[in-house]
């Protein structure tokens, strides 16, 4: 009987591990495709976004039995910029093709560390970077060096970009490196965090790929360079899909140190600066130590775990875009400091094999799916401006209509796929009651809005 059970398990595992290569699984169907909507960006001093001539999100998805090829310009549907730390770059067309494995595998040998530059790609075609920005402490000069700071540091105490470059991130928590717009962290807007730690959204409002919703399993938002999926901050507590929805927690914690002359394993290293107001704990990656997961909602050393998700009901290894209790980004942010799987994903210049083109069928969100987005209006009542905010991930364009009580449409906006917010300027409207209708090709919801004068 035991032998038979083992044989059945082997057969099941074979079909689970190979099935995605012969059907349109999430690694093929989850990308946000677009060829018509163009991007936009802010420049410092101008709070009106400038329209660009670069299509947003991804443009073409092709797949074979082993690979999916994602063609993208690397431009999101939300406005980018400005980058207020003096970064002269703007988000530019990357004309990239990412080659992603359909059957990712665990690395059972020496772990592969994440590196500078691309380590993954979000479903809108925007690049994912790890914690670093190329800057490290230089002991001989008593200062930081490398990357945007210039020169070369020791590479022993490496600056955390999420902390060190916060002043240069736009509202969506991204910035470009030589034109390559990317996120080091959860791609959600600063002003949607429970504790707002950047004021850049005040003048240059954007929104990010998705908005955190603590009541639902977070959406699939990307893939790492080993081919395993990336999710937002919330999931089922238990790996088997039970236990309720909770925040996935990083198992890295700040060390209890006042001087920097050892690593967390006790090894002596070239000294960095003392912990102080200029270089607080968390300024360098080496300020953290890994503590074995305390419960099921704590992640492993790669910032992930094997679990069941809505897209993978039989289970798969997943990374999570970790945040703290205030929804501020939590180290190691998304992937790292090492990959769980074999790093085989690459950026290629062309597709060198026979493929099938994936064309999504515009079925439209169901009524239940639209309602699950938990769309809010604020402020309400409003006077001169009202925001329509989606809590979640918008997978297809949403039409947003503002109508008076006679049913006449007075204003109309679009929340494009990969974006979460639309604004109505209501300064010229009369006081009274209005209806906001959010609709797709197959469903609609309405909300009452009061305008005061």
PDB file of N, CA and C in Angstrom, residues 176-234:
ATOM      1  N   UNK A 176      14.326  56.008 -11.283  1.00  0.00           N
ATOM      2  CA  UNK A 176      15.068  55.399 -12.386  1.00  0.00           C
ATOM      3  C   UNK A 176      16.560  55.307 -12.101  1.00  0.00           C
ATOM      4  N   UNK A 177      17.190  54.321 -12.700  1.00  0.00           N
ATOM      5  CA  UNK A 177      18.647  54.223 -12.741  1.00  0.00           C
ATOM      6  C   UNK A 177      19.029  54.252 -14.212  1.00  0.00           C
ATOM      7  N   UNK A 178      19.605  55.367 -14.660  1.00  0.00           N
ATOM      8  CA  UNK A 178      19.936  55.534 -16.078  1.00  0.00           C
ATOM      9  C   UNK A 178      18.711  55.261 -16.949  1.00  0.00           C
ATOM     10  N   UNK A 179      17.560  55.744 -16.518  1.00  0.00           N
ATOM     11  CA  UNK A 179      16.331  55.594 -17.287  1.00  0.00           C
ATOM     12  C   UNK A 179      15.512  54.370 -16.950  1.00  0.00           C
ATOM     13  N   UNK A 180      16.116  53.385 -16.272  1.00  0.00           N
ATOM     14  CA  UNK A 180      15.419  52.139 -15.946  1.00  0.00           C
ATOM     15  C   UNK A 180      14.602  52.338 -14.670  1.00  0.00           C
ATOM     16  N   UNK A 181      13.336  52.715 -14.820  1.00  0.00           N
ATOM     17  CA  UNK A 181      12.464  52.945 -13.679  1.00  0.00           C
ATOM     18  C   UNK A 181      12.229  51.622 -12.958  1.00  0.00           C
ATOM     19  N   UNK A 182      12.294  51.650 -11.613  1.00  0.00           N
ATOM     20  CA  UNK A 182      12.200  50.419 -10.848  1.00  0.00           C
ATOM     21  C   UNK A 182      11.724  50.700  -9.431  1.00  0.00           C
ATOM     22  N   UNK A 183      11.317  49.632  -8.770  1.00  0.00           N
ATOM     23  CA  UNK A 183      10.960  49.675  -7.353  1.00  0.00           C
ATOM     24  C   UNK A 183      11.911  48.767  -6.591  1.00  0.00           C
ATOM     25  N   UNK A 184      12.356  49.224  -5.412  1.00  0.00           N
ATOM     26  CA  UNK A 184      13.099  48.378  -4.479  1.00  0.00           C
ATOM     27  C   UNK A 184      12.159  47.730  -3.471  1.00  0.00           C
ATOM     28  N   UNK A 185      10.902  48.086  -3.480  1.00  0.00           N
ATOM     29  CA  UNK A 185       9.983  47.800  -2.380  1.00  0.00           C
ATOM     30  C   UNK A 185       8.561  47.657  -2.908  1.00  0.00           C
ATOM     31  N   UNK A 186       7.625  47.473  -1.994  1.00  0.00           N
ATOM     32  CA  UNK A 186       6.222  47.340  -2.366  1.00  0.00           C
ATOM     33  C   UNK A 186       5.790  48.522  -3.229  1.00  0.00           C
ATOM     34  N   UNK A 187       5.270  48.270  -4.436  1.00  0.00           N
ATOM     35  CA  UNK A 187       4.914  49.362  -5.358  1.00  0.00           C
ATOM     36  C   UNK A 187       3.549  49.961  -5.052  1.00  0.00           C
ATOM     37  N   UNK A 188       3.431  50.520  -3.849  1.00  0.00           N
ATOM     38  CA  UNK A 188       2.193  51.174  -3.432  1.00  0.00           C
ATOM     39  C   UNK A 188       2.535  52.570  -2.936  1.00  0.00           C
ATOM     40  N   UNK A 189       1.615  53.500  -3.084  1.00  0.00           N
ATOM     41  CA  UNK A 189       1.914  54.911  -2.855  1.00  0.00           C
ATOM     42  C   UNK A 189       2.203  55.228  -1.391  1.00  0.00           C
ATOM     43  N   UNK A 190       3.123  56.188  -1.175  1.00  0.00           N
ATOM     44  CA  UNK A 190       3.461  56.620   0.174  1.00  0.00           C
ATOM     45  C   UNK A 190       2.234  57.091   0.951  1.00  0.00           C
ATOM     46  N   UNK A 191       1.364  57.862   0.289  1.00  0.00           N
ATOM     47  CA  UNK A 191       0.260  58.472   1.031  1.00  0.00           C
ATOM     48  C   UNK A 191      -0.855  57.499   1.374  1.00  0.00           C
ATOM     49  N   UNK A 192      -0.740  56.237   0.954  1.00  0.00           N
ATOM     50  CA  UNK A 192      -1.708  55.220   1.347  1.00  0.00           C
ATOM     51  C   UNK A 192      -1.231  54.395   2.536  1.00  0.00           C
ATOM     52  N   UNK A 193       0.007  54.633   2.988  1.00  0.00           N
ATOM     53  CA  UNK A 193       0.507  53.926   4.168  1.00  0.00           C
ATOM     54  C   UNK A 193      -0.216  54.428   5.413  1.00  0.00           C
ATOM     55  N   UNK A 194      -0.304  53.589   6.414  1.00  0.00           N
ATOM     56  CA  UNK A 194      -0.973  53.988   7.650  1.00  0.00           C
ATOM     57  C   UNK A 194      -0.193  55.078   8.366  1.00  0.00           C
ATOM     58  N   UNK A 195       1.127  55.041   8.255  1.00  0.00           N
ATOM     59  CA  UNK A 195       1.976  56.126   8.732  1.00  0.00           C
ATOM     60  C   UNK A 195       2.744  56.659   7.525  1.00  0.00           C
ATOM     61  N   UNK A 196       2.483  57.893   7.144  1.00  0.00           N
ATOM     62  CA  UNK A 196       3.080  58.468   5.933  1.00  0.00           C
ATOM     63  C   UNK A 196       4.471  59.014   6.267  1.00  0.00           C
ATOM     64  N   UNK A 197       5.502  58.493   5.588  1.00  0.00           N
ATOM     65  CA  UNK A 197       6.875  58.875   5.900  1.00  0.00           C
ATOM     66  C   UNK A 197       7.525  59.693   4.787  1.00  0.00           C
ATOM     67  N   UNK A 198       6.769  60.050   3.759  1.00  0.00           N
ATOM     68  CA  UNK A 198       7.251  60.930   2.695  1.00  0.00           C
ATOM     69  C   UNK A 198       6.103  61.828   2.257  1.00  0.00           C
ATOM     70  N   UNK A 199       6.403  63.091   2.026  1.00  0.00           N
ATOM     71  CA  UNK A 199       5.362  64.050   1.633  1.00  0.00           C
ATOM     72  C   UNK A 199       5.331  64.298   0.129  1.00  0.00           C
ATOM     73  N   UNK A 200       6.058  63.505  -0.669  1.00  0.00           N
ATOM     74  CA  UNK A 200       6.154  63.765  -2.094  1.00  0.00           C
ATOM     75  C   UNK A 200       4.781  63.700  -2.778  1.00  0.00           C
ATOM     76  N   UNK A 201       3.856  62.901  -2.237  1.00  0.00           N
ATOM     77  CA  UNK A 201       2.524  62.777  -2.842  1.00  0.00           C
ATOM     78  C   UNK A 201       1.696  64.050  -2.704  1.00  0.00           C
ATOM     79  N   UNK A 202       2.083  64.934  -1.787  1.00  0.00           N
ATOM     80  CA  UNK A 202       1.289  66.141  -1.558  1.00  0.00           C
ATOM     81  C   UNK A 202       1.182  67.003  -2.815  1.00  0.00           C
ATOM     82  N   UNK A 203       2.278  67.099  -3.571  1.00  0.00           N
ATOM     83  CA  UNK A 203       2.292  67.895  -4.797  1.00  0.00           C
ATOM     84  C   UNK A 203       2.264  67.045  -6.060  1.00  0.00           C
ATOM     85  N   UNK A 204       2.805  65.833  -5.979  1.00  0.00           N
ATOM     86  CA  UNK A 204       2.983  65.004  -7.179  1.00  0.00           C
ATOM     87  C   UNK A 204       2.292  63.662  -6.955  1.00  0.00           C
ATOM     88  N   UNK A 205       0.958  63.715  -6.927  1.00  0.00           N
ATOM     89  CA  UNK A 205       0.178  62.548  -6.535  1.00  0.00           C
ATOM     90  C   UNK A 205       0.245  61.454  -7.591  1.00  0.00           C
ATOM     91  N   UNK A 206       0.471  60.252  -7.119  1.00  0.00           N
ATOM     92  CA  UNK A 206       0.467  59.069  -7.965  1.00  0.00           C
ATOM     93  C   UNK A 206      -0.196  57.969  -7.158  1.00  0.00           C
ATOM     94  N   UNK A 207      -0.041  56.726  -7.550  1.00  0.00           N
ATOM     95  CA  UNK A 207      -0.719  55.690  -6.783  1.00  0.00           C
ATOM     96  C   UNK A 207       0.013  54.361  -6.702  1.00  0.00           C
ATOM     97  N   UNK A 208       0.774  53.964  -7.689  1.00  0.00           N
ATOM     98  CA  UNK A 208       1.443  52.681  -7.629  1.00  0.00           C
ATOM     99  C   UNK A 208       0.638  51.576  -8.268  1.00  0.00           C
ATOM    100  N   UNK A 209       1.261  50.392  -8.316  1.00  0.00           N
ATOM    101  CA  UNK A 209       0.663  49.245  -8.991  1.00  0.00           C
ATOM    102  C   UNK A 209      -0.580  48.745  -8.281  1.00  0.00           C
ATOM    103  N   UNK A 210      -0.548  48.740  -6.954  1.00  0.00           N
ATOM    104  CA  UNK A 210      -1.717  48.260  -6.209  1.00  0.00           C
ATOM    105  C   UNK A 210      -1.779  48.972  -4.870  1.00  0.00           C
ATOM    106  N   UNK A 211      -2.946  48.943  -4.265  1.00  0.00           N
ATOM    107  CA  UNK A 211      -3.139  49.515  -2.934  1.00  0.00           C
ATOM    108  C   UNK A 211      -3.361  48.374  -1.950  1.00  0.00           C
ATOM    109  N   UNK A 212      -2.684  48.438  -0.814  1.00  0.00           N
ATOM    110  CA  UNK A 212      -2.767  47.382   0.187  1.00  0.00           C
ATOM    111  C   UNK A 212      -4.187  47.302   0.751  1.00  0.00           C
ATOM    112  N   UNK A 213      -4.691  46.076   0.856  1.00  0.00           N
ATOM    113  CA  UNK A 213      -5.990  45.813   1.464  1.00  0.00           C
ATOM    114  C   UNK A 213      -5.789  44.687   2.470  1.00  0.00           C
ATOM    115  N   UNK A 214      -5.938  45.004   3.745  1.00  0.00           N
ATOM    116  CA  UNK A 214      -5.648  44.034   4.801  1.00  0.00           C
ATOM    117  C   UNK A 214      -6.742  42.984   4.961  1.00  0.00           C
ATOM    118  N   UNK A 215      -7.844  43.123   4.251  1.00  0.00           N
ATOM    119  CA  UNK A 215      -8.965  42.199   4.413  1.00  0.00           C
ATOM    120  C   UNK A 215      -8.957  41.055   3.409  1.00  0.00           C
ATOM    121  N   UNK A 216      -8.092  41.137   2.398  1.00  0.00           N
ATOM    122  CA  UNK A 216      -8.086  40.127   1.342  1.00  0.00           C
ATOM    123  C   UNK A 216      -6.670  39.668   1.034  1.00  0.00           C
ATOM    124  N   UNK A 217      -6.570  38.460   0.467  1.00  0.00           N
ATOM    125  CA  UNK A 217      -5.270  37.973   0.001  1.00  0.00           C
ATOM    126  C   UNK A 217      -4.726  38.944  -1.037  1.00  0.00           C
ATOM    127  N   UNK A 218      -3.509  39.384  -0.853  1.00  0.00           N
ATOM    128  CA  UNK A 218      -2.921  40.331  -1.795  1.00  0.00           C
ATOM    129  C   UNK A 218      -2.770  39.721  -3.175  1.00  0.00           C
ATOM    130  N   UNK A 219      -2.779  40.556  -4.207  1.00  0.00           N
ATOM    131  CA  UNK A 219      -2.679  40.041  -5.572  1.00  0.00           C
ATOM    132  C   UNK A 219      -1.277  39.594  -5.925  1.00  0.00           C
ATOM    133  N   UNK A 220      -1.187  38.794  -6.961  1.00  0.00           N
ATOM    134  CA  UNK A 220       0.088  38.442  -7.569  1.00  0.00           C
ATOM    135  C   UNK A 220       0.583  39.687  -8.298  1.00  0.00           C
ATOM    136  N   UNK A 221       1.774  40.183  -7.943  1.00  0.00           N
ATOM    137  CA  UNK A 221       2.235  41.446  -8.509  1.00  0.00           C
ATOM    138  C   UNK A 221       3.502  41.319  -9.348  1.00  0.00           C
ATOM    139  N   UNK A 222       4.111  40.129  -9.437  1.00  0.00           N
ATOM    140  CA  UNK A 222       5.308  40.019 -10.257  1.00  0.00           C
ATOM    141  C   UNK A 222       5.959  38.658 -10.154  1.00  0.00           C
ATOM    142  N   UNK A 223       7.137  38.565 -10.796  1.00  0.00           N
ATOM    143  CA  UNK A 223       7.937  37.339 -10.767  1.00  0.00           C
ATOM    144  C   UNK A 223       9.397  37.688 -10.541  1.00  0.00           C
ATOM    145  N   UNK A 224      10.059  36.879  -9.707  1.00  0.00           N
ATOM    146  CA  UNK A 224      11.483  37.065  -9.440  1.00  0.00           C
ATOM    147  C   UNK A 224      12.307  36.403 -10.534  1.00  0.00           C
ATOM    148  N   UNK A 225      13.601  36.658 -10.530  1.00  0.00           N
ATOM    149  CA  UNK A 225      14.482  36.128 -11.566  1.00  0.00           C
ATOM    150  C   UNK A 225      14.693  34.620 -11.479  1.00  0.00           C
ATOM    151  N   UNK A 226      14.152  33.969 -10.457  1.00  0.00           N
ATOM    152  CA  UNK A 226      14.169  32.512 -10.446  1.00  0.00           C
ATOM    153  C   UNK A 226      12.838  31.936 -10.938  1.00  0.00           C
ATOM    154  N   UNK A 227      11.920  32.807 -11.312  1.00  0.00           N
ATOM    155  CA  UNK A 227      10.645  32.365 -11.876  1.00  0.00           C
ATOM    156  C   UNK A 227       9.531  32.172 -10.881  1.00  0.00           C
ATOM    157  N   UNK A 228       9.795  32.382  -9.597  1.00  0.00           N
ATOM    158  CA  UNK A 228       8.745  32.212  -8.595  1.00  0.00           C
ATOM    159  C   UNK A 228       7.959  33.504  -8.420  1.00  0.00           C
ATOM    160  N   UNK A 229       6.653  33.399  -8.113  1.00  0.00           N
ATOM    161  CA  UNK A 229       5.786  34.576  -8.069  1.00  0.00           C
ATOM    162  C   UNK A 229       6.022  35.457  -6.845  1.00  0.00           C
ATOM    163  N   UNK A 230       5.629  36.722  -6.998  1.00  0.00           N
ATOM    164  CA  UNK A 230       5.706  37.716  -5.931  1.00  0.00           C
ATOM    165  C   UNK A 230       4.295  38.199  -5.621  1.00  0.00           C
ATOM    166  N   UNK A 231       3.959  38.221  -4.347  1.00  0.00           N
ATOM    167  CA  UNK A 231       2.654  38.706  -3.913  1.00  0.00           C
ATOM    168  C   UNK A 231       2.814  39.963  -3.064  1.00  0.00           C
ATOM    169  N   UNK A 232       1.681  40.638  -2.842  1.00  0.00           N
ATOM    170  CA  UNK A 232       1.674  41.792  -1.959  1.00  0.00           C
ATOM    171  C   UNK A 232       1.839  41.374  -0.509  1.00  0.00           C
ATOM    172  N   UNK A 233       1.395  42.223   0.408  1.00  0.00           N
ATOM    173  CA  UNK A 233       1.765  42.073   1.813  1.00  0.00           C
ATOM    174  C   UNK A 233       0.906  41.099   2.612  1.00  0.00           C
ATOM    175  N   UNK A 234      -0.294  40.741   2.136  1.00  0.00           N
ATOM    176  CA  UNK A 234      -1.225  39.949   2.949  1.00  0.00           C
ATOM    177  C   UNK A 234      -1.544  38.617   2.288  1.00  0.00           C
TER     178      UNK A 234
END
